Amino acid sequence: MALKPLELWDGTNTFCMGFRDGLPYWRWGWAPQGLRTRTQLRAARRRLGRGQEPFGLIVWKRGRRTALLYREDLTQPSRTQTPALLASVAAMERARRTCIECKTTYPYRMPKTRICGPCAEAAEIDATVAELCLQDA
């Protein structure tokens, strides 16, 4: 496959593998410096600027997988979280850690039923006793 010449935004020249949907693309690990995926931007606590379009693509797994690449110099810092947002997230997490039967808050998240182990065991015992009583009647 022949490499295609490409002039970057800063005037430097590089090569790309070709063009897909009008965007230059590179193999995994071949993209020029200054281009990042959304995941890499999020890890660097950056976000896309308003209306920012992708600059290129990164392609791997023989062309079956792709990711958009964005210019890092056009990105903006992530928004700071307000105290109200942090308080609401803390309240949601507290609800996920609180048993709905005994109202005890644990340092870990409850299962989807939101019932702790002791309450679940007690409910199983109660259900077994009720089942046995119904069989006797």
Coordinates of C-alpha atoms in Angstrom, one line a residue:
M1 CA 0.0 0.0 0.0
A2 CA 1.4 3.4 -1.0
L3 CA 1.6 6.1 1.6
K4 CA -0.1 9.4 0.7
P5 CA 1.6 12.7 1.5
L6 CA -0.3 15.0 3.8
E7 CA 0.3 18.6 5.1
L8 CA -0.8 19.0 8.7
W9 CA -2.4 22.1 10.3
D10 CA 1.0 23.4 11.5
G11 CA 2.6 23.2 8.1
T12 CA 4.6 20.0 8.6
N13 CA 4.4 17.2 6.1
T14 CA 3.7 13.6 7.0
F15 CA 2.3 10.5 5.3
C16 CA -1.0 8.8 5.8
M17 CA -2.3 5.4 4.7
G18 CA -5.0 7.0 2.5
F19 CA -8.4 8.7 2.9
R20 CA -11.7 7.3 4.2
D21 CA -14.8 9.4 4.1
G22 CA -12.6 12.4 3.3
L23 CA -10.5 11.9 6.4
P24 CA -6.8 10.8 6.4
Y25 CA -6.2 7.6 8.3
W26 CA -3.3 5.9 10.0
R27 CA -2.5 2.5 11.4
W28 CA -2.5 1.9 15.1
G29 CA 0.4 3.9 16.6
W30 CA 1.3 5.8 13.4
A31 CA -0.8 9.0 13.9
P32 CA 1.2 12.2 14.2
Q33 CA 1.7 14.0 17.4
G34 CA -1.1 16.3 18.4
L35 CA -4.0 14.0 17.4
R36 CA -5.9 12.3 20.1
T37 CA -9.0 10.1 20.4
R38 CA -11.9 11.0 22.6
T39 CA -10.8 8.5 25.2
Q40 CA -7.3 10.0 25.3
L41 CA -8.8 13.5 25.6
R42 CA -11.0 12.5 28.5
A43 CA -8.0 10.9 30.2
A44 CA -6.1 14.2 29.8
R45 CA -9.1 16.1 31.3
R46 CA -9.8 17.8 27.9
R47 CA -13.0 18.1 25.9
L48 CA -13.9 18.9 22.3
G49 CA -14.3 22.6 21.4
R50 CA -17.7 23.8 20.1
G51 CA -18.2 22.4 16.6
Q52 CA -14.8 20.8 16.5
E53 CA -14.7 18.3 13.6
P54 CA -12.5 15.2 13.5
F55 CA -9.2 15.6 11.7
G56 CA -8.5 11.9 10.9
L57 CA -9.0 8.3 11.7
I58 CA -7.0 5.6 13.4
V59 CA -7.6 2.1 11.9
W60 CA -6.8 -1.3 13.4
K61 CA -7.9 -4.9 13.2
R62 CA -7.5 -5.0 9.4
G63 CA -9.7 -2.0 8.9
R64 CA -12.7 -3.3 10.9
R65 CA -12.1 -1.0 13.9
T66 CA -11.7 2.8 13.7
A67 CA -11.6 5.7 16.0
L68 CA -11.8 9.4 15.2
L69 CA -8.8 11.6 15.9
Y70 CA -9.1 15.3 17.0
R71 CA -6.6 18.1 17.1
E72 CA -5.5 18.5 20.7
D73 CA -4.6 22.2 20.3
L74 CA -8.3 23.0 19.5
T75 CA -9.7 21.2 22.6
Q76 CA -10.7 22.9 25.8
P77 CA -10.2 22.0 29.5
S78 CA -13.0 19.8 31.0
R79 CA -15.7 21.6 32.8
T80 CA -15.3 21.8 36.6
Q81 CA -17.8 20.0 38.6
T82 CA -20.0 22.2 40.8
P83 CA -20.6 21.4 44.5
A84 CA -24.3 20.7 43.7
L85 CA -23.3 18.1 41.1
L86 CA -20.8 16.5 43.4
A87 CA -23.5 16.4 46.2
S88 CA -26.0 14.7 43.9
V89 CA -23.5 12.1 42.8
A90 CA -22.7 11.4 46.5
A91 CA -26.4 11.0 47.2
M92 CA -26.9 8.5 44.4
E93 CA -23.9 6.5 45.5
R94 CA -25.2 6.5 49.1
A95 CA -28.5 5.2 47.8
R96 CA -26.7 2.4 46.0
R97 CA -24.9 1.4 49.2
T98 CA -28.0 1.4 51.5
C99 CA -30.1 -1.7 52.2
I100 CA -33.8 -1.0 51.5
E101 CA -34.8 -3.4 54.3
C102 CA -32.7 -2.4 57.3
K103 CA -31.5 1.0 56.0
T104 CA -27.9 0.2 56.9
T105 CA -25.3 1.9 54.7
Y106 CA -22.4 -0.3 53.6
P107 CA -19.0 0.7 52.2
Y108 CA -19.8 -1.2 49.0
R109 CA -22.7 -1.2 46.5
M110 CA -25.6 -3.5 47.1
P111 CA -26.7 -6.0 44.4
K112 CA -29.5 -5.0 42.1
T113 CA -32.1 -6.0 44.7
R114 CA -30.5 -3.5 47.1
I115 CA -30.9 -6.0 50.0
C116 CA -27.9 -6.8 52.2
G117 CA -26.8 -10.4 53.0
P118 CA -28.3 -10.7 56.4
C119 CA -31.7 -9.3 55.2
A120 CA -31.6 -11.6 52.2
E121 CA -30.9 -14.6 54.4
A122 CA -33.7 -13.7 56.8
A123 CA -36.1 -13.3 53.8
E124 CA -35.0 -16.7 52.5
I125 CA -35.7 -18.3 55.9
D126 CA -39.1 -16.5 56.2
A127 CA -40.0 -17.7 52.7
T128 CA -39.0 -21.3 53.5
V129 CA -41.0 -21.2 56.8
A130 CA -44.0 -19.8 55.0
E131 CA -43.7 -22.5 52.3
L132 CA -43.5 -25.2 54.9
C133 CA -46.5 -23.9 56.7
L134 CA -48.5 -23.8 53.5
Q135 CA -47.5 -27.5 52.8
D136 CA -48.7 -28.5 56.3
A137 CA -52.1 -26.8 55.9

